[in-house]
Short mmCIF file of C-alpha atoms in Angstrom, two decimals:
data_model
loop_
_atom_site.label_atom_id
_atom_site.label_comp_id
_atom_site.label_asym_id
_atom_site.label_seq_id
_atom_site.Cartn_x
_atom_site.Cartn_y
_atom_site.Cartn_z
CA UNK A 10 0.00 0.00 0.00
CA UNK A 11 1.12 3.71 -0.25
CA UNK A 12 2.35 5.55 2.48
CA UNK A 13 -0.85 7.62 2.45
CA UNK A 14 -3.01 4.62 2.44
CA UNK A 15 -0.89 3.52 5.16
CA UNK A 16 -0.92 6.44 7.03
CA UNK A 17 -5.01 5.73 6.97
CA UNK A 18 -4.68 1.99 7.35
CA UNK A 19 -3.06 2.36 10.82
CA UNK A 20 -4.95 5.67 11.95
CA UNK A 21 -8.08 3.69 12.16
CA UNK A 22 -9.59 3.20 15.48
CA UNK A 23 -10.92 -0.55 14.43
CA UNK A 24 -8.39 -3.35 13.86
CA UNK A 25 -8.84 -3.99 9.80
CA UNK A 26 -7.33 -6.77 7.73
CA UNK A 27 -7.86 -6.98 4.10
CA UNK A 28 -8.77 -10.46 2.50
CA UNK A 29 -8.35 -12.41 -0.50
CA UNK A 30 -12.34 -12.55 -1.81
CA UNK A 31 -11.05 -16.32 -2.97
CA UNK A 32 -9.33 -17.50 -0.38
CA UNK A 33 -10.09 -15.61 2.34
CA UNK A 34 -6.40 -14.86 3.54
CA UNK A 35 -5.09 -12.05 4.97
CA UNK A 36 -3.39 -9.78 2.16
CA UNK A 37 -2.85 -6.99 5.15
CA UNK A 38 -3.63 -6.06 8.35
CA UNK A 39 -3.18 -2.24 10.55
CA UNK A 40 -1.40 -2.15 13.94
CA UNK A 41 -4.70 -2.62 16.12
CA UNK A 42 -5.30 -6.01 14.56
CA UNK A 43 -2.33 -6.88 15.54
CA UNK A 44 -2.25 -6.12 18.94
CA UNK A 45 -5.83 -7.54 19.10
CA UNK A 46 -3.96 -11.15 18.62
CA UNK A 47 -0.99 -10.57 20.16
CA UNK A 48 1.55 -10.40 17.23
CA UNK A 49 3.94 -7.96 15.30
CA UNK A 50 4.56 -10.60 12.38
CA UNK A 51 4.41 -8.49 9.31
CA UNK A 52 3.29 -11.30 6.99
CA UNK A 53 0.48 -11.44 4.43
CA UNK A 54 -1.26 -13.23 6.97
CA UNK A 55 -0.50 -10.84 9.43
CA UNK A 56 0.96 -13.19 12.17
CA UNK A 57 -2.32 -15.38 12.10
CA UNK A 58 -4.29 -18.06 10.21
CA UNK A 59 -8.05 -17.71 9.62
CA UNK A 60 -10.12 -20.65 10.35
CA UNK A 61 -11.64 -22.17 7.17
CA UNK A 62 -15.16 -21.34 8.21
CA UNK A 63 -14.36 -17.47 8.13
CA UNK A 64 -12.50 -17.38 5.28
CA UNK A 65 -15.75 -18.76 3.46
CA UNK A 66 -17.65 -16.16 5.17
CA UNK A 67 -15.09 -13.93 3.45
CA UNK A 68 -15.40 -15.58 -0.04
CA UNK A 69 -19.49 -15.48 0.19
CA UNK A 70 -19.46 -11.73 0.86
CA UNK A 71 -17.06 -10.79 -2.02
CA UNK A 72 -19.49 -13.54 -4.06
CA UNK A 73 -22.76 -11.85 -3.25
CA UNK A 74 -21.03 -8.20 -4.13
CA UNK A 75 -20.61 -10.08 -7.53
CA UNK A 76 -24.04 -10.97 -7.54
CA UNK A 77 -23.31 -14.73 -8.17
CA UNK A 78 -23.49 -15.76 -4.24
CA UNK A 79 -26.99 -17.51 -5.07
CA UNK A 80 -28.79 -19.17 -2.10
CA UNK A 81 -25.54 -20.35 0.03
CA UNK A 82 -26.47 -21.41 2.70
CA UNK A 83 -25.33 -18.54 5.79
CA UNK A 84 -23.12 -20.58 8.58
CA UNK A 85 -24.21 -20.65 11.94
CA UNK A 86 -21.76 -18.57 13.09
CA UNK A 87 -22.84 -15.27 11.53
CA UNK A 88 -26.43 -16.25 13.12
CA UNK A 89 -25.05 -13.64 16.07
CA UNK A 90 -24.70 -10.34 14.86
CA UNK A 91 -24.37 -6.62 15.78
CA UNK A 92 -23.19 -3.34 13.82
CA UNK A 93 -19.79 -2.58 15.11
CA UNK A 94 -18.85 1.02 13.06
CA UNK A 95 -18.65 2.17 9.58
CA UNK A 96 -17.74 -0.50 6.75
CA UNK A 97 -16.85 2.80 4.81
CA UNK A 98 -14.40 4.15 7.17
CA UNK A 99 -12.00 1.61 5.49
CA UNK A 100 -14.04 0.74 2.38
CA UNK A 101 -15.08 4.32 0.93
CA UNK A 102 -13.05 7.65 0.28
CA UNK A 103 -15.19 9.74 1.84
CA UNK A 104 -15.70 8.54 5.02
CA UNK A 105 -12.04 9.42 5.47
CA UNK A 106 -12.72 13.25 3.90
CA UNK A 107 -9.76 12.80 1.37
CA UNK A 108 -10.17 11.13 -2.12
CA UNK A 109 -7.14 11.01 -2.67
CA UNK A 110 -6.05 9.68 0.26
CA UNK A 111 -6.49 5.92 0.00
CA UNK A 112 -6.14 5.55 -3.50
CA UNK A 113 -8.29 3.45 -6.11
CA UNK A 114 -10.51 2.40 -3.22
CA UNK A 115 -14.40 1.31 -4.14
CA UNK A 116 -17.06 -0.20 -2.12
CA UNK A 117 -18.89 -2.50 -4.50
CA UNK A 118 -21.34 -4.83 -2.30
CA UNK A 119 -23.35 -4.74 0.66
CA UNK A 120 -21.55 -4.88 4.43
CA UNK A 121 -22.20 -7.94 6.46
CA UNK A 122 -20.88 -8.63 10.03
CA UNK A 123 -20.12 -11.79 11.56
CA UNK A 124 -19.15 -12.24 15.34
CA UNK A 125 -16.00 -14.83 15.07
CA UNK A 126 -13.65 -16.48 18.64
CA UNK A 127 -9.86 -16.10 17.27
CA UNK A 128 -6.99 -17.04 19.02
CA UNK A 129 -4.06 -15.13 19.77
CA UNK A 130 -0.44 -15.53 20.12
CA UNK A 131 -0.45 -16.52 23.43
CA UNK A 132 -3.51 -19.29 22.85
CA UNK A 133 -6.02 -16.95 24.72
CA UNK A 134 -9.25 -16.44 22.74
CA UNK A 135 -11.05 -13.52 21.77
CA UNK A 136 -14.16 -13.00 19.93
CA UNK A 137 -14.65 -9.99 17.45
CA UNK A 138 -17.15 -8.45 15.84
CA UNK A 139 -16.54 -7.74 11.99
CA UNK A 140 -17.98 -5.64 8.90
CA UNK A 141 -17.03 -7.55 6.12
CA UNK A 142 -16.93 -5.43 2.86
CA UNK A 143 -16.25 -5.71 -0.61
CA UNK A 144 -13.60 -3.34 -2.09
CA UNK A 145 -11.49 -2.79 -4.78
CA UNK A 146 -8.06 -1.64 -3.72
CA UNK A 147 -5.59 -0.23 -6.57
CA UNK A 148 -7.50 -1.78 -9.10
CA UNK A 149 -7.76 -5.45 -6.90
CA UNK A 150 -10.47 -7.09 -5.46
CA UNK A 151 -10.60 -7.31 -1.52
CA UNK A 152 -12.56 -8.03 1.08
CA UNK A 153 -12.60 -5.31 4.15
CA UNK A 154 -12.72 -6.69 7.69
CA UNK A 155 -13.28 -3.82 10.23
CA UNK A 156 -13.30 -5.22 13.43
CA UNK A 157 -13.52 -4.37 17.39
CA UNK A 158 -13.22 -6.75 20.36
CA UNK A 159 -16.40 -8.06 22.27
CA UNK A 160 -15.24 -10.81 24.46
CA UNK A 161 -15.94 -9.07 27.44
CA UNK A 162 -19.89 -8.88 26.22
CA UNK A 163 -19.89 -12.27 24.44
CA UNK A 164 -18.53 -13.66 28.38
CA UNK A 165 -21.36 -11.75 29.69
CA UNK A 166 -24.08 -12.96 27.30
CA UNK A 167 -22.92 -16.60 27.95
CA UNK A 168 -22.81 -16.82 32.18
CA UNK A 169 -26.25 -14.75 31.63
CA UNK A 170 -27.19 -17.61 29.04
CA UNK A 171 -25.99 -20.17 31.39
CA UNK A 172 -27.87 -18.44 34.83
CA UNK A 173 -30.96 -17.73 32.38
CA UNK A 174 -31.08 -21.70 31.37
CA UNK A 175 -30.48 -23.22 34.66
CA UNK A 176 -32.61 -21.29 36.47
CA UNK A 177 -35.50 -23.39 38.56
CA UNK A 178 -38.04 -20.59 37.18
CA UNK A 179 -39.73 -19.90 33.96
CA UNK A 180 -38.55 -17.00 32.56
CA UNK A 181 -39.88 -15.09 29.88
CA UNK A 182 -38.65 -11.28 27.95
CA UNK A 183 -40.96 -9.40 25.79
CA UNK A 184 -41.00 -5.72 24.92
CA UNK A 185 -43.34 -3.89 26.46
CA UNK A 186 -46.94 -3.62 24.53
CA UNK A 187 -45.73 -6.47 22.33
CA UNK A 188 -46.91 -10.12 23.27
CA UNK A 189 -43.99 -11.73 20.83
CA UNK A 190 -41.70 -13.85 22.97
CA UNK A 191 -38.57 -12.17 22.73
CA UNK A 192 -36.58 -15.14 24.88
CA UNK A 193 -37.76 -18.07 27.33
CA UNK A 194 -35.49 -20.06 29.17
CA UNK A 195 -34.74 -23.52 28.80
CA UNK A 196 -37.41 -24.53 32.17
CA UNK A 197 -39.85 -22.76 30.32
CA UNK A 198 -39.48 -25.15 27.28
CA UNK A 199 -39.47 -27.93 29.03
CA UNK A 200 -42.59 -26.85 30.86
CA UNK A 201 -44.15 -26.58 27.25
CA UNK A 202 -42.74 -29.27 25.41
CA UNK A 203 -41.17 -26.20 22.70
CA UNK A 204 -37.61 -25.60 21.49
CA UNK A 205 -36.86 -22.26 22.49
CA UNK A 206 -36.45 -22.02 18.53
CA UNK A 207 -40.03 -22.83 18.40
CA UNK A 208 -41.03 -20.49 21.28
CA UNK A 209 -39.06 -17.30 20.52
CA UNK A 210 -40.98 -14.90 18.02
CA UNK A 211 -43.95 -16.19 19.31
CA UNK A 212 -47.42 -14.52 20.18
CA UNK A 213 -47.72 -15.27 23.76
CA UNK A 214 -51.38 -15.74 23.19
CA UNK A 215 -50.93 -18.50 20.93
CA UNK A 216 -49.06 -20.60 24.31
CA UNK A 217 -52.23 -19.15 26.73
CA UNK A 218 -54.06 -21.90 27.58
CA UNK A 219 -58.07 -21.18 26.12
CA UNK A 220 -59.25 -20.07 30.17
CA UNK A 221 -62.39 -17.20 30.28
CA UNK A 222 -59.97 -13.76 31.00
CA UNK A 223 -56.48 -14.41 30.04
CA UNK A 224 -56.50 -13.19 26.36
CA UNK A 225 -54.76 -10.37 24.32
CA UNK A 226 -56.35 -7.76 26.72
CA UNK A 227 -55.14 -9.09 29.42
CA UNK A 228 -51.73 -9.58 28.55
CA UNK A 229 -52.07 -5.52 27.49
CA UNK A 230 -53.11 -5.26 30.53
CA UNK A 231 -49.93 -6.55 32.23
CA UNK A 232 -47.36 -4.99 30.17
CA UNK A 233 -49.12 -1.68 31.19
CA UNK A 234 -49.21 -2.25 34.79
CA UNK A 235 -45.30 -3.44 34.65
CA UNK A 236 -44.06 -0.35 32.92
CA UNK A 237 -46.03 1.87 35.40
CA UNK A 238 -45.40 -0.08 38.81
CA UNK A 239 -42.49 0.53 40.83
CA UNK A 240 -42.33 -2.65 42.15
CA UNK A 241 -42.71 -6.35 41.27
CA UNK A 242 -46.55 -8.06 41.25
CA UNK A 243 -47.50 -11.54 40.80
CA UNK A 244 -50.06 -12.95 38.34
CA UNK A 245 -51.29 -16.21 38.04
CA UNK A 246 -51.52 -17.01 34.30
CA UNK A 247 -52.57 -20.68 32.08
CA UNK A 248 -50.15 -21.87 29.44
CA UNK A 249 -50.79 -24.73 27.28
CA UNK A 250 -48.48 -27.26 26.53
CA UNK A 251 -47.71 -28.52 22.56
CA UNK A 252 -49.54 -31.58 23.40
CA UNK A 253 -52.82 -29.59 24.51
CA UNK A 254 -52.73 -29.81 28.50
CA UNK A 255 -52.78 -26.76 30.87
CA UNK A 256 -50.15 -25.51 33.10
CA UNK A 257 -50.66 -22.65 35.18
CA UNK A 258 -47.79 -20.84 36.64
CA UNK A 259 -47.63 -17.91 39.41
CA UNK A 260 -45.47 -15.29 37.75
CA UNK A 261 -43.63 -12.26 39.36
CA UNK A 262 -43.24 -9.65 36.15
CA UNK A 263 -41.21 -6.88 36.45
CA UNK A 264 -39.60 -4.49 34.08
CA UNK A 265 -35.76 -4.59 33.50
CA UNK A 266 -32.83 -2.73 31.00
CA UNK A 267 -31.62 -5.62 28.79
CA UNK A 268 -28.54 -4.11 26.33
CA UNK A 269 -30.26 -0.53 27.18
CA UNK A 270 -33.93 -1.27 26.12
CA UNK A 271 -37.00 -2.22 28.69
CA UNK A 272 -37.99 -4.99 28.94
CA UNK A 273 -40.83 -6.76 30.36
CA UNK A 274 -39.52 -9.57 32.57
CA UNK A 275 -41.39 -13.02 34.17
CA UNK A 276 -40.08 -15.15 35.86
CA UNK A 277 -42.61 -17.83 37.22
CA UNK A 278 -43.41 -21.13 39.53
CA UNK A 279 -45.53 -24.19 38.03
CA UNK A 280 -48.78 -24.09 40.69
CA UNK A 281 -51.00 -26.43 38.38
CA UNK A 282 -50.92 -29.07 41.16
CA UNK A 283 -52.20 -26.19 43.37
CA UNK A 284 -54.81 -25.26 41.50
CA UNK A 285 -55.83 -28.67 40.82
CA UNK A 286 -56.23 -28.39 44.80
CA UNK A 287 -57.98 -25.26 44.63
CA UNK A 288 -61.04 -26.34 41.79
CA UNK A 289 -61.32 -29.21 44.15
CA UNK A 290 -61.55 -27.69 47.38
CA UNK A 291 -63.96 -25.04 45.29
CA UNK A 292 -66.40 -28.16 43.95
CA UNK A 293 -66.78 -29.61 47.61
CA UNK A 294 -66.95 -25.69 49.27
CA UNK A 295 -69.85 -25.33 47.04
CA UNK A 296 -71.52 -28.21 46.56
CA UNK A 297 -72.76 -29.41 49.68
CA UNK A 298 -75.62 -28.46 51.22
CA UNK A 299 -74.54 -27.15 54.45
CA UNK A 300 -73.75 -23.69 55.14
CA UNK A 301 -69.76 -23.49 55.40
CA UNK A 302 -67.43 -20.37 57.10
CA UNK A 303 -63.62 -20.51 57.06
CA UNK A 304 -61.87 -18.59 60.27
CA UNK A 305 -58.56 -17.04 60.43
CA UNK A 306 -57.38 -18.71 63.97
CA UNK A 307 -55.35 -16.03 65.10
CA UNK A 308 -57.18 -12.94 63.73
CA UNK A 309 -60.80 -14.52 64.11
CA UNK A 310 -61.58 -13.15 60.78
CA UNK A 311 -63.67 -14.40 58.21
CA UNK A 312 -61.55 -15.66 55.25
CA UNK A 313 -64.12 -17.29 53.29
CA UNK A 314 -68.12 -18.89 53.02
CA UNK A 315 -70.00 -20.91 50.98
CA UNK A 316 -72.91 -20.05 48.75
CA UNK A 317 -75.13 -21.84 50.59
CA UNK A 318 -74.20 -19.34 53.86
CA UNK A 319 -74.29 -16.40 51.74
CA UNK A 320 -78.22 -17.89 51.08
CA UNK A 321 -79.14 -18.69 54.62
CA UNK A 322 -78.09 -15.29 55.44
CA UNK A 323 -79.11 -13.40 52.57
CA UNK A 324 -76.09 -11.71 51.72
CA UNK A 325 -74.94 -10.96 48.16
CA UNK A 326 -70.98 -11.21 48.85
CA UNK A 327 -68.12 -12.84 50.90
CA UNK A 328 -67.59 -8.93 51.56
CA UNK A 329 -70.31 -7.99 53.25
CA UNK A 330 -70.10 -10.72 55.32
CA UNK A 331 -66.52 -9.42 56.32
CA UNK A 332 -67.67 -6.56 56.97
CA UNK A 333 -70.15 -7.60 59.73
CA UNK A 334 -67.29 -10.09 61.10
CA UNK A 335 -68.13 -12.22 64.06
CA UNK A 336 -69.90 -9.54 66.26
CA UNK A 337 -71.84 -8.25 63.82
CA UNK A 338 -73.23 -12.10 62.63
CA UNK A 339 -73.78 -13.30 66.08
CA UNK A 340 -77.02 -13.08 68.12
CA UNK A 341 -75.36 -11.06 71.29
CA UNK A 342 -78.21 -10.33 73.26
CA UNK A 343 -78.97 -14.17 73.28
CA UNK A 344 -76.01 -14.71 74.72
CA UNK A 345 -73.69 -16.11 71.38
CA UNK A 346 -71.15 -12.80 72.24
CA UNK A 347 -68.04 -12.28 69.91
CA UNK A 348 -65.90 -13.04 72.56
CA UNK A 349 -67.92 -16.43 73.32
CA UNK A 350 -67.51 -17.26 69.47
CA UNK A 351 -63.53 -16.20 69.45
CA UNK A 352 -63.08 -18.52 72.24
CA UNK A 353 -64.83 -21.53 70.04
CA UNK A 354 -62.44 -20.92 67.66
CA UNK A 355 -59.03 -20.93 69.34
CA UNK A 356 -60.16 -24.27 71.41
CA UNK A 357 -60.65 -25.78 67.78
CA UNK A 358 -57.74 -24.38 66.04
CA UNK A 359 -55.73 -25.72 69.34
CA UNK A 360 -57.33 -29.58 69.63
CA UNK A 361 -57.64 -30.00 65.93
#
């Protein structure tokens, strides 16, 4: 290269290498680069080999400038992706405010980055992020890598991975106002009988189990109330399962800042065994004939009644009846005194 291209080559924040389109080798490579792998070899190659895999994500990218990639199939390790700078810094004139400066130098395809582990001098590895671009340089064809370190966040994203997976809850991330599943854990899944491939980009309503209240509304409804609470609340919600059956879980949802965005976070407890309980306890509350109250032993309030008390009384709600409470349901001047009917219920709660 010449020394003005140079000059620009090694200026650059970003640690660049330029590629054979064929091959995929390293034709050059800046300073930062170097450093990046630990190396001062001043070799075409730059002091390093490139795995096979990324030198075909090299060749694909220069083929698809040429417009004769077809469908090739992408590898799955460009599934991970993020924008990391300006493909033209290095690829195009002006984003370096000097035409002249690196000379000859034309973008002529579309930037793609790939997130890639390399391994540098010393053995350690490091993953980078890259913006692969097609070029041509003095008259050649290249391929422009333009990349920055993200170890540090791809070791983050993989213990949170890890934590996220093995966790004994469900967990569950959408954006708020928008039931798609944006990620579900691995407990989740198994709850379900989904891949989380299957599960993520989902409508959450599509996994709500078909129960009178829990619909699109609803779930509205929640997203709302997380991004305006200031503190955690639990919900009880039905899922259904691929093969049809209902699970109901007791979720805490909260809101949280996942790579600087809200989100709407759930993390949940299987209680369909519970519930199971609860239908049943309801059935036999209900349906027998006799006129049933339920006591708190310590507070003496009333926690719950049956229909058929609410009858024999002729009140409309389990409310009202709270309301009254003990002294205001019990016959005092004949004697049946709050006190009298307090007593009655600590000798009970005590003997069993």
């Amino acid at each position: 290269a010449g020394s003005r291209y140079g000059q620009v080559f090694e200026s650059l924040g970003d640690a660049v290498t330029i590629h054979d389109p064929e091959t995929g080798e390293i034709r050059d490579a800046n300073d930062a680069y170097r450093a990046l792998i630990g190396t001062t070899g001043s070799g075409d190659d730059g002091g390093t080999v490139q795995p096979e895999s990324f030198r075909d994500c090299v060749a694909e990218s220069a083929a698809a400038a040429r417009g004769t990639a077809g469908n090739v199939e992408e590898p799955e390790t460009v599934a991970n992706t993020e924008a990391v700078g300006d493909p033209e810094t290095v690829a195009n004139t002006e984003a370096v405010g000097d035409t002249e400066t690196v000379a000859n130098t034309e973008a002529v395809g579309d930037p793609e980055t790939v997130e890639w582990a390399v391994e540098t001098a010393d053995g350690d590895r490091r993953w980078i992020a890259s913006t692969l671009t097609s070029a041509r340089l003095d008259g050649e064809p290249r391929v422009v890598a333009a990349s920055r370190e993200v170890t540090q966040r791809r070791q983050y994203e993989e213990t949170y991975r890890e934590i996220f997976d093995t966790a004994a809850a469900t967990i569950t991330v959408h954006v708020p106002g928008d039931p798609t599943l944006r990620d579900a854990n691995q407990t989740l899944c198994d709850l379900l009988g989904y891949t989380r491939e299957e599960l993520v980009g989902i409508d959450t309503a599509a996994i709500t189990a078909d129960v009178a209240g829990y619909d699109s509304d609803r779930i509205d409804e929640v997203h709302r109330r997380a991004v305006e609470s200031d503190e955690p609340f639990s919900v009880e919600w039905p899922l259904q399962t691929a093969g049809g059956e209902v699970r109901w879980i007791d979720a805490t949802v909260t809101t949280a800042s996942v790579e600087g965005e809200t989100r709407v976070i759930s993390t949940g407890r299987e209680i369909t065994e519970a519930k199971r309980r609860e239908r049943e306890y309801e059935q036999i509350f209900d349906g027998v004939n006799d006129a049933i109250t339920v006591f708190d032993p310590e507070t003496f309030e009333i926690v719950d009644v049956n229909q058929q008390y609410l009858d024999m009384l002729g009140y409309d709600s389990l409310d009202a009846v709270r309301e009254r409470g003990i002294r205001g349901l019990s016959a005092t001047e004949a004697g049946y005194t709050a006190q009298r009917g307090r007593e009655i219920i600590s000798r009970v709660a005590e003997t069993g």
